[in-house]
Amino acid sequence: MRVNSVAIVVVRALTALTGQVVQRPAGSQTGRAADLAVIEKLHHQEIAATMSRDPVALTELWTDDAIRFSTGQSVAVGKQAIRASHERWSGRQGVKSG
């Protein structure tokens, strides 16, 4: 389960960066630091949303055109499908976060 969580965080971070990061010259340390700060912020938001089991907060981390791959589950295409998956997960009894 830990590997899946890490993969999801990386995909979310890359999705966020695609929409938020401006092209910078290769080797720009300022740009790299800013990119890492965005990834770290997104990571903390994902942890808080997961721990609270809040399907709305989890869904807001995704873009409208996101595609989520999860081991043992069908592919969720689009924000609505991802939210439905989050709602099913958060409603299950006995599922622990973290």
MMTF fields as JSON, N, C-alpha, C and O atoms, coordinates in Angstrom:
{
  "mmtfVersion": "1.0.0",
  "mmtfProducer": "UNKNOWN",
  "numBonds": 391,
  "numAtoms": 392,
  "numGroups": 98,
  "numChains": 1,
  "numModels": 1,
  "chainsPerModel": [1],
  "groupsPerChain": [98],
  "chainIdList": ["A"],
  "bondAtomList": [4, 2, 8, 6, 12, 10, 16, 14, 20, 18, 24, 22, 28, 26, 32, 30, 36, 34, 40, 38, 44, 42, 48, 46, 52, 50, 56, 54, 60, 58, 64, 62, 68, 66, 72, 70, 76, 74, 80, 78, 84, 82, 88, 86, 92, 90, 96, 94, 100, 98, 104, 102, 108, 106, 112, 110, 116, 114, 120, 118, 124, 122, 128, 126, 132, 130, 136, 134, 140, 138, 144, 142, 148, 146, 152, 150, 156, 154, 160, 158, 164, 162, 168, 166, 172, 170, 176, 174, 180, 178, 184, 182, 188, 186, 192, 190, 196, 194, 200, 198, 204, 202, 208, 206, 212, 210, 216, 214, 220, 218, 224, 222, 228, 226, 232, 230, 236, 234, 240, 238, 244, 242, 248, 246, 252, 250, 256, 254, 260, 258, 264, 262, 268, 266, 272, 270, 276, 274, 280, 278, 284, 282, 288, 286, 292, 290, 296, 294, 300, 298, 304, 302, 308, 306, 312, 310, 316, 314, 320, 318, 324, 322, 328, 326, 332, 330, 336, 334, 340, 338, 344, 342, 348, 346, 352, 350, 356, 354, 360, 358, 364, 362, 368, 366, 372, 370, 376, 374, 380, 378, 384, 382, 388, 386],
  "bondOrderList": [1, 1, 1, 1, 1, 1, 1, 1, 1, 1, 1, 1, 1, 1, 1, 1, 1, 1, 1, 1, 1, 1, 1, 1, 1, 1, 1, 1, 1, 1, 1, 1, 1, 1, 1, 1, 1, 1, 1, 1, 1, 1, 1, 1, 1, 1, 1, 1, 1, 1, 1, 1, 1, 1, 1, 1, 1, 1, 1, 1, 1, 1, 1, 1, 1, 1, 1, 1, 1, 1, 1, 1, 1, 1, 1, 1, 1, 1, 1, 1, 1, 1, 1, 1, 1, 1, 1, 1, 1, 1, 1, 1, 1, 1, 1, 1, 1],
  "groupList": [{"groupName": "MET", "atomNameList": ["N", "CA", "C", "O"], "elementList": ["N", "C", "C", "O"], "formalChargeList": [0, 0, 0, 0], "bondAtomList": [1, 0, 2, 1, 3, 2], "bondOrderList": [1, 1, 2], "singleLetterCode": "M", "chemCompType": "L-PEPTIDE LINKING"}, {"groupName": "ARG", "atomNameList": ["N", "CA", "C", "O"], "elementList": ["N", "C", "C", "O"], "formalChargeList": [0, 0, 0, 0], "bondAtomList": [1, 0, 2, 1, 3, 2], "bondOrderList": [1, 1, 2], "singleLetterCode": "R", "chemCompType": "L-PEPTIDE LINKING"}, {"groupName": "VAL", "atomNameList": ["N", "CA", "C", "O"], "elementList": ["N", "C", "C", "O"], "formalChargeList": [0, 0, 0, 0], "bondAtomList": [1, 0, 2, 1, 3, 2], "bondOrderList": [1, 1, 2], "singleLetterCode": "V", "chemCompType": "L-PEPTIDE LINKING"}, {"groupName": "ASN", "atomNameList": ["N", "CA", "C", "O"], "elementList": ["N", "C", "C", "O"], "formalChargeList": [0, 0, 0, 0], "bondAtomList": [1, 0, 2, 1, 3, 2], "bondOrderList": [1, 1, 2], "singleLetterCode": "N", "chemCompType": "L-PEPTIDE LINKING"}, {"groupName": "SER", "atomNameList": ["N", "CA", "C", "O"], "elementList": ["N", "C", "C", "O"], "formalChargeList": [0, 0, 0, 0], "bondAtomList": [1, 0, 2, 1, 3, 2], "bondOrderList": [1, 1, 2], "singleLetterCode": "S", "chemCompType": "L-PEPTIDE LINKING"}, {"groupName": "ALA", "atomNameList": ["N", "CA", "C", "O"], "elementList": ["N", "C", "C", "O"], "formalChargeList": [0, 0, 0, 0], "bondAtomList": [1, 0, 2, 1, 3, 2], "bondOrderList": [1, 1, 2], "singleLetterCode": "A", "chemCompType": "L-PEPTIDE LINKING"}, {"groupName": "ILE", "atomNameList": ["N", "CA", "C", "O"], "elementList": ["N", "C", "C", "O"], "formalChargeList": [0, 0, 0, 0], "bondAtomList": [1, 0, 2, 1, 3, 2], "bondOrderList": [1, 1, 2], "singleLetterCode": "I", "chemCompType": "L-PEPTIDE LINKING"}, {"groupName": "LEU", "atomNameList": ["N", "CA", "C", "O"], "elementList": ["N", "C", "C", "O"], "formalChargeList": [0, 0, 0, 0], "bondAtomList": [1, 0, 2, 1, 3, 2], "bondOrderList": [1, 1, 2], "singleLetterCode": "L", "chemCompType": "L-PEPTIDE LINKING"}, {"groupName": "THR", "atomNameList": ["N", "CA", "C", "O"], "elementList": ["N", "C", "C", "O"], "formalChargeList": [0, 0, 0, 0], "bondAtomList": [1, 0, 2, 1, 3, 2], "bondOrderList": [1, 1, 2], "singleLetterCode": "T", "chemCompType": "L-PEPTIDE LINKING"}, {"groupName": "GLY", "atomNameList": ["N", "CA", "C", "O"], "elementList": ["N", "C", "C", "O"], "formalChargeList": [0, 0, 0, 0], "bondAtomList": [1, 0, 2, 1, 3, 2], "bondOrderList": [1, 1, 2], "singleLetterCode": "G", "chemCompType": "PEPTIDE LINKING"}, {"groupName": "GLN", "atomNameList": ["N", "CA", "C", "O"], "elementList": ["N", "C", "C", "O"], "formalChargeList": [0, 0, 0, 0], "bondAtomList": [1, 0, 2, 1, 3, 2], "bondOrderList": [1, 1, 2], "singleLetterCode": "Q", "chemCompType": "L-PEPTIDE LINKING"}, {"groupName": "PRO", "atomNameList": ["N", "CA", "C", "O"], "elementList": ["N", "C", "C", "O"], "formalChargeList": [0, 0, 0, 0], "bondAtomList": [1, 0, 2, 1, 3, 2], "bondOrderList": [1, 1, 2], "singleLetterCode": "P", "chemCompType": "L-PEPTIDE LINKING"}, {"groupName": "ASP", "atomNameList": ["N", "CA", "C", "O"], "elementList": ["N", "C", "C", "O"], "formalChargeList": [0, 0, 0, 0], "bondAtomList": [1, 0, 2, 1, 3, 2], "bondOrderList": [1, 1, 2], "singleLetterCode": "D", "chemCompType": "L-PEPTIDE LINKING"}, {"groupName": "GLU", "atomNameList": ["N", "CA", "C", "O"], "elementList": ["N", "C", "C", "O"], "formalChargeList": [0, 0, 0, 0], "bondAtomList": [1, 0, 2, 1, 3, 2], "bondOrderList": [1, 1, 2], "singleLetterCode": "E", "chemCompType": "L-PEPTIDE LINKING"}, {"groupName": "LYS", "atomNameList": ["N", "CA", "C", "O"], "elementList": ["N", "C", "C", "O"], "formalChargeList": [0, 0, 0, 0], "bondAtomList": [1, 0, 2, 1, 3, 2], "bondOrderList": [1, 1, 2], "singleLetterCode": "K", "chemCompType": "L-PEPTIDE LINKING"}, {"groupName": "HIS", "atomNameList": ["N", "CA", "C", "O"], "elementList": ["N", "C", "C", "O"], "formalChargeList": [0, 0, 0, 0], "bondAtomList": [1, 0, 2, 1, 3, 2], "bondOrderList": [1, 1, 2], "singleLetterCode": "H", "chemCompType": "L-PEPTIDE LINKING"}, {"groupName": "TRP", "atomNameList": ["N", "CA", "C", "O"], "elementList": ["N", "C", "C", "O"], "formalChargeList": [0, 0, 0, 0], "bondAtomList": [1, 0, 2, 1, 3, 2], "bondOrderList": [1, 1, 2], "singleLetterCode": "W", "chemCompType": "L-PEPTIDE LINKING"}, {"groupName": "PHE", "atomNameList": ["N", "CA", "C", "O"], "elementList": ["N", "C", "C", "O"], "formalChargeList": [0, 0, 0, 0], "bondAtomList": [1, 0, 2, 1, 3, 2], "bondOrderList": [1, 1, 2], "singleLetterCode": "F", "chemCompType": "L-PEPTIDE LINKING"}],
  "groupTypeList": [0, 1, 2, 3, 4, 2, 5, 6, 2, 2, 2, 1, 5, 7, 8, 5, 7, 8, 9, 10, 2, 2, 10, 1, 11, 5, 9, 4, 10, 8, 9, 1, 5, 5, 12, 7, 5, 2, 6, 13, 14, 7, 15, 15, 10, 13, 6, 5, 5, 8, 0, 4, 1, 12, 11, 2, 5, 7, 8, 13, 7, 16, 8, 12, 12, 5, 6, 1, 17, 4, 8, 9, 10, 4, 2, 5, 2, 9, 14, 10, 5, 6, 1, 5, 4, 15, 13, 1, 16, 4, 9, 1, 10, 9, 2, 14, 4, 9],
  "groupIdList": [1, 2, 3, 4, 5, 6, 7, 8, 9, 10, 11, 12, 13, 14, 15, 16, 17, 18, 19, 20, 21, 22, 23, 24, 25, 26, 27, 28, 29, 30, 31, 32, 33, 34, 35, 36, 37, 38, 39, 40, 41, 42, 43, 44, 45, 46, 47, 48, 49, 50, 51, 52, 53, 54, 55, 56, 57, 58, 59, 60, 61, 62, 63, 64, 65, 66, 67, 68, 69, 70, 71, 72, 73, 74, 75, 76, 77, 78, 79, 80, 81, 82, 83, 84, 85, 86, 87, 88, 89, 90, 91, 92, 93, 94, 95, 96, 97, 98],
  "secStructList": [7, 2, 2, 2, 2, 2, 2, 2, 2, 2, 2, 2, 2, 2, 2, 2, 2, 2, 2, 2, 7, 7, 7, 7, 7, 6, 6, 7, 2, 2, 2, 2, 2, 2, 2, 2, 2, 2, 2, 2, 2, 2, 2, 2, 2, 2, 2, 2, 2, 2, 2, 2, 6, 7, 2, 2, 2, 2, 2, 6, 6, 1, 7, 6, 6, 7, 3, 3, 7, 7, 6, 6, 1, 7, 7, 3, 3, 1, 2, 2, 2, 2, 2, 2, 2, 2, 2, 2, 2, 2, 2, 7, 6, 6, 7, 7, 7, 7],
  "xCoordList": [0.822, 0.0, 0.868, 0.495, 2.014, 2.923, 3.419, 3.499, 3.754, 4.251, 3.182, 3.483, 1.93, 0.849, 0.683, 0.481, 0.765, 0.618, 1.709, 1.44, 2.931, 4.052, 3.848, 4.087, 3.404, 3.174, 2.088, 2.211, 1.038, -0.051, 0.436, 0.088, 1.231, 1.763, 2.641, 2.549, 3.483, 4.368, 3.539, 3.821, 2.521, 1.671, 0.961, 0.878, 0.451, -0.227, 0.745, 0.403, 1.939, 2.927, 3.261, 3.342, 3.454, 3.767, 2.593, 2.79, 1.377, 0.193, 0.137, -0.129, 0.383, 0.363, 1.458, 1.228, 2.632, 3.737, 3.478, 3.869, 2.825, 2.538, 1.732, 1.961, 0.797, -0.044, 0.518, 0.048, 1.518, 1.953, 3.385, 3.711, 4.223, 5.64, 5.919, 5.541, 6.582, 6.975, 8.305, 9.138, 8.517, 9.781, 10.93, 10.871, 11.965, 13.134, 14.39, 14.391, 15.439, 16.689, 17.207, 17.04, 17.821, 18.385, 19.385, 20.185, 19.34, 20.277, 19.883, 20.662, 18.734, 18.291, 17.977, 16.981, 18.805, 18.595, 17.378, 16.676, 17.123, 15.947, 14.686, 13.752, 14.655, 13.508, 13.334, 12.211, 14.435, 14.38, 13.843, 13.022, 14.295, 13.825, 12.325, 11.597, 11.876, 10.447, 9.636, 8.564, 10.157, 9.479, 9.37, 8.311, 10.463, 10.458, 9.496, 8.866, 9.381, 8.442, 6.999, 6.179, 6.686, 5.338, 5.043, 3.951, 5.997, 5.822, 5.614, 4.735, 6.412, 6.3, 4.946, 4.33, 4.481, 3.178, 2.068, 1.18, 2.119, 1.126, 1.165, 0.123, 2.348, 2.516, 1.846, 1.156, 2.038, 1.419, -0.111, -0.83, -0.594, -2.043, -2.613, -3.684, -1.909, -2.365, -2.391, -3.329, -1.384, -1.336, -2.519, -3.205, -2.753, -3.853, -5.199, -6.042, -5.404, -6.675, -6.856, -7.963, -5.784, -5.861, -6.158, -7.022, -5.459, -5.655, -7.057, -7.607, -7.635, -8.983, -10.058, -11.243, -9.633, -10.563, -11.621, -12.783, -11.208, -12.103, -12.064, -11.096, -13.116, -13.09, -13.065, -12.501, -13.665, -13.666, -12.248, -11.765, -11.586, -10.213, -9.273, -8.403, -9.437, -8.597, -8.826, -7.881, -10.076, -10.404, -9.859, -9.444, -9.855, -9.382, -7.897, -7.419, -7.174, -5.758, -5.538, -4.416, -6.596, -6.522, -7.052, -7.872, -6.575, -7.098, -8.316, -8.535, -9.102, -10.312, -10.021, -10.85, -8.868, -8.539, -7.576, -6.91, -7.512, -6.592, -6.991, -8.158, -5.996, -6.197, -5.439, -4.238, -6.143, -5.503, -5.486, -6.511, -4.289, -4.101, -3.864, -3.008, -4.608, -4.436, -4.362, -5.138, -3.449, -3.289, -4.574, -5.129, -5.039, -6.214, -7.537, -8.58, -7.524, -8.758, -8.784, -7.76, -9.982, -10.086, -9.507, -9.404, -9.14, -8.592, -9.701, -10.809, -9.402, -10.36, -9.976, -8.882, -10.885, -10.626, -11.495, -12.723, -10.854, -11.562, -11.802, -11.821, -11.979, -12.121, -13.36, -13.319, -14.462, -15.683, -15.478, -15.939, -14.797, -14.539, -13.598, -13.761, -12.633, -11.695, -12.43, -12.187, -13.322, -14.085, -14.968, -15.054, -15.615, -16.459, -15.631, -16.091, -14.43, -13.523, -13.154, -13.146, -12.85, -12.514, -13.699, -13.516, -14.9, -16.077, -16.298, -16.653, -16.09, -16.212, -15.165, -15.472, -13.936, -12.857, -13.136, -12.97, -13.563, -13.747, -14.935, -14.993, -15.878, -17.045, -16.848, -17.703, -15.731, -15.491, -15.076, -14.225, -15.684, -15.339, -14.039, -13.775, -13.255, -12.045, -10.849, -9.785, -10.989, -9.86, -9.104, -9.684, -7.803, -6.98, -6.121, -5.651, -5.917, -5.056, -3.672, -3.52, -2.661, -1.293, -0.644, 0.512],
  "yCoordList": [-1.189, 0.0, 1.254, 2.265, 1.197, 2.342, 2.717, 3.903, 1.736, 2.003, 2.706, 3.652, 2.253, 2.899, 4.343, 5.217, 4.616, 5.977, 6.884, 8.019, 6.39, 7.181, 7.468, 8.586, 6.46, 6.655, 7.691, 8.525, 7.651, 8.605, 10.01, 10.955, 10.163, 11.484, 12.016, 13.195, 11.178, 11.614, 12.04, 13.07, 11.259, 11.61, 12.932, 13.781, 13.113, 14.369, 15.54, 16.605, 15.343, 16.413, 16.796, 17.979, 15.801, 16.092, 16.759, 17.64, 16.35, 16.988, 18.454, 19.326, 18.724, 20.106, 20.927, 22.069, 20.351, 21.086, 21.4, 22.461, 20.488, 20.707, 21.984, 22.738, 22.226, 23.405, 24.656, 25.755, 24.523, 25.669, 26.137, 27.285, 25.308, 25.649, 26.224, 25.648, 27.362, 28.013, 27.429, 27.091, 27.305, 26.794, 27.664, 28.891, 27.035, 27.76, 27.234, 26.116, 28.022, 27.554, 26.32, 26.203, 25.424, 24.216, 24.608, 25.525, 23.921, 24.166, 25.303, 25.661, 25.871, 26.975, 26.463, 25.763, 26.798, 26.358, 27.028, 26.413, 28.279, 28.974, 28.273, 28.073, 27.903, 27.184, 25.824, 25.401, 25.138, 23.813, 23.922, 23.106, 24.911, 25.102, 25.404, 24.902, 26.212, 26.534, 25.286, 25.056, 24.487, 23.241, 22.306, 21.731, 22.16, 21.29, 21.799, 21.002, 23.101, 23.675, 23.36, 23.055, 23.43, 23.09, 21.619, 21.274, 20.76, 19.323, 19.047, 18.269, 19.674, 19.473, 19.947, 19.272, 21.101, 21.615, 20.643, 20.34, 20.168, 19.221, 17.919, 17.336, 17.479, 16.259, 16.414, 15.501, 17.54, 17.783, 17.871, 17.395, 18.477, 18.542, 17.133, 16.822, 16.293, 14.925, 14.131, 13.37, 14.295, 13.589, 14.018, 13.173, 15.315, 15.82, 15.309, 14.89, 15.339, 14.877, 13.38, 12.924, 12.617, 11.161, 10.839, 10.011, 11.479, 11.194, 11.586, 10.946, 12.615, 13.033, 12.222, 12.325, 11.413, 10.601, 11.478, 11.09, 12.646, 13.621, 13.465, 13.88, 12.866, 12.638, 13.929, 13.955, 14.989, 16.268, 16.846, 17.264, 16.867, 17.398, 16.56, 17.105, 15.245, 14.377, 14.658, 14.69, 14.859, 15.088, 16.42, 16.531, 17.425, 18.752, 18.767, 19.727, 17.735, 17.654, 17.25, 17.321, 16.835, 16.355, 17.414, 18.253, 17.365, 18.235, 17.57, 16.371, 18.344, 17.818, 16.694, 15.802, 16.727, 15.723, 14.641, 13.971, 14.482, 13.513, 12.079, 11.777, 11.216, 9.775, 9.103, 9.32, 8.278, 7.615, 6.109, 5.485, 5.545, 4.11, 3.586, 4.102, 2.573, 1.963, 0.457, -0.127, -0.167, -1.612, -2.306, -2.001, -3.238, -4.029, -3.318, -3.851, -2.129, -1.375, -0.912, -0.885, -0.545, -0.003, 1.414, 2.075, 1.854, 3.194, 4.216, 4.061, 5.257, 6.342, 7.494, 8.05, 7.842, 8.893, 10.103, 10.017, 11.217, 12.455, 12.634, 11.672, 13.867, 14.238, 13.602, 13.205, 13.501, 12.903, 11.43, 10.967, 10.69, 9.271, 9.1, 8.178, 9.973, 9.919, 10.233, 9.589, 11.215, 11.54, 10.357, 10.038, 9.714, 8.561, 7.467, 6.825, 7.259, 6.274, 6.676, 5.841, 7.958, 8.452, 8.289, 7.935, 8.545, 8.402, 6.942, 6.657, 6.024, 4.593, 4.218, 3.506, 4.693, 4.368, 4.939, 4.248, 6.207, 6.843, 6.258, 6.352, 5.66, 5.086, 3.666, 3.133, 3.054, 1.665, 1.616, 2.383, 0.711, 0.514, -0.291, -1.162, -0.006, -0.769, -0.401, -1.002, 0.573, 1.025, 2.054, 3.031, 1.836, 2.763, 3.592, 3.094, 4.838, 5.727, 5.716, 5.736, 5.686, 5.819, 4.615, 4.664],
  "zCoordList": [0.0, 0.0, 0.0, -0.595, 0.659, 0.728, -0.661, -0.981, -1.492, -2.836, -3.656, -4.384, -3.546, -4.286, -3.849, -4.692, -2.553, -2.041, -2.581, -2.975, -2.601, -3.119, -4.595, -5.053, -5.344, -6.777, -7.009, -7.905, -6.222, -6.377, -6.063, -6.771, -5.017, -4.656, -5.78, -6.124, -6.354, -7.44, -8.647, -9.259, -8.992, -10.126, -9.859, -10.746, -8.647, -8.307, -8.385, -8.898, -7.881, -7.91, -9.342, -9.672, -10.185, -11.579, -12.279, -13.116, -11.946, -12.515, -12.098, -12.925, -10.832, -10.342, -11.012, -11.412, -11.132, -11.734, -13.196, -13.684, -13.897, -15.306, -15.49, -16.436, -14.594, -14.718, -14.072, -14.363, -13.197, -12.41, -12.669, -12.363, -13.207, -13.335, -14.714, -15.735, -14.722, -15.964, -16.4, -15.559, -17.706, -18.224, -17.735, -17.827, -17.223, -16.721, -17.42, -17.934, -17.441, -18.035, -17.29, -16.076, -18.013, -17.405, -16.331, -16.523, -15.21, -14.126, -13.205, -12.321, -13.372, -12.524, -11.125, -10.939, -10.136, -8.765, -8.14, -7.337, -8.5, -7.984, -8.461, -7.684, -9.72, -10.275, -9.637, -9.364, -9.397, -8.768, -7.349, -6.931, -6.616, -5.241, -5.222, -4.365, -6.156, -6.241, -6.591, -6.031, -7.518, -7.891, -6.686, -6.435, -5.947, -4.777, -3.707, -3.012, -3.571, -2.601, -2.987, -2.122, -4.272, -4.741, -4.484, -4.031, -4.766, -4.534, -3.046, -2.675, -2.204, -0.759, -0.234, 0.591, -0.705, -0.291, -0.703, 0.094, -1.919, -2.413, -1.612, -1.313, -1.274, -0.48, 0.887, 1.341, 1.536, 2.845, 2.735, 3.613, 1.66, 1.443, 1.256, 1.777, 0.521, 0.28, 1.572, 1.809, 2.407, 3.694, 4.57, 5.145, 4.669, 5.506, 4.999, 5.793, 3.681, 3.115, 3.322, 3.606, 3.183, 3.38, 4.834, 5.123, 5.739, 7.164, 7.632, 8.528, 7.046, 7.437, 6.716, 7.033, 5.742, 4.936, 4.269, 4.152, 3.841, 3.228, 1.7, 1.064, 1.105, -0.337, -1.158, -2.252, -0.643, -1.369, -1.4, -2.453, -0.241, -0.185, -1.04, -1.719, -1.015, -1.851, -3.333, -4.121, -3.702, -5.107, -5.599, -6.752, -4.744, -5.149, -5.503, -6.107, -5.142, -5.477, -6.943, -7.446, -7.615, -8.996, -9.958, -9.584, -11.201, -12.247, -12.889, -12.716, -13.622, -14.254, -15.245, -15.428, -15.878, -16.893, -16.377, -17.166, -15.071, -14.47, -14.796, -15.044, -14.789, -14.953, -13.821, -13.66, -13.027, -11.893, -12.11, -12.384, -11.979, -12.066, -10.657, -9.939, -10.26, -8.942, -9.103, -9.861, -8.408, -8.468, -8.034, -6.979, -8.853, -8.51, -8.708, -8.329, -9.292, -9.53, -10.972, -11.655, -11.426, -12.782, -12.802, -11.769, -13.979, -14.157, -13.932, -14.446, -13.165, -12.934, -13.86, -13.758, -14.76, -15.738, -15.408, -15.414, -15.125, -14.822, -13.332, -12.564, -12.952, -11.55, -10.913, -9.748, -11.668, -11.113, -10.778, -9.734, -11.643, -11.389, -10.2, -9.401, -10.087, -8.971, -7.666, -6.646, -7.697, -6.487, -6.072, -4.886, -7.027, -6.707, -6.04, -5.096, -6.522, -5.922, -4.499, -3.595, -4.303, -2.962, -2.01, -0.845, -2.497, -1.654, -1.25, -0.106, -2.187, -1.848, -0.8, 0.156, -0.974, -0.042, 1.341, 2.346, 1.396, 2.703, 3.452, 4.678, 2.743, 3.38, 3.888, 4.596, 3.533, 3.958, 5.411, 5.86, 6.129, 7.534, 7.643, 6.815, 8.636, 8.89, 8.045, 8.196, 7.155, 6.328, 7.134, 7.609, 7.29, 8.06, 7.125, 6.102, 7.468, 6.713, 7.341, 8.563, 6.465, 6.948, 7.433, 7.854]
}
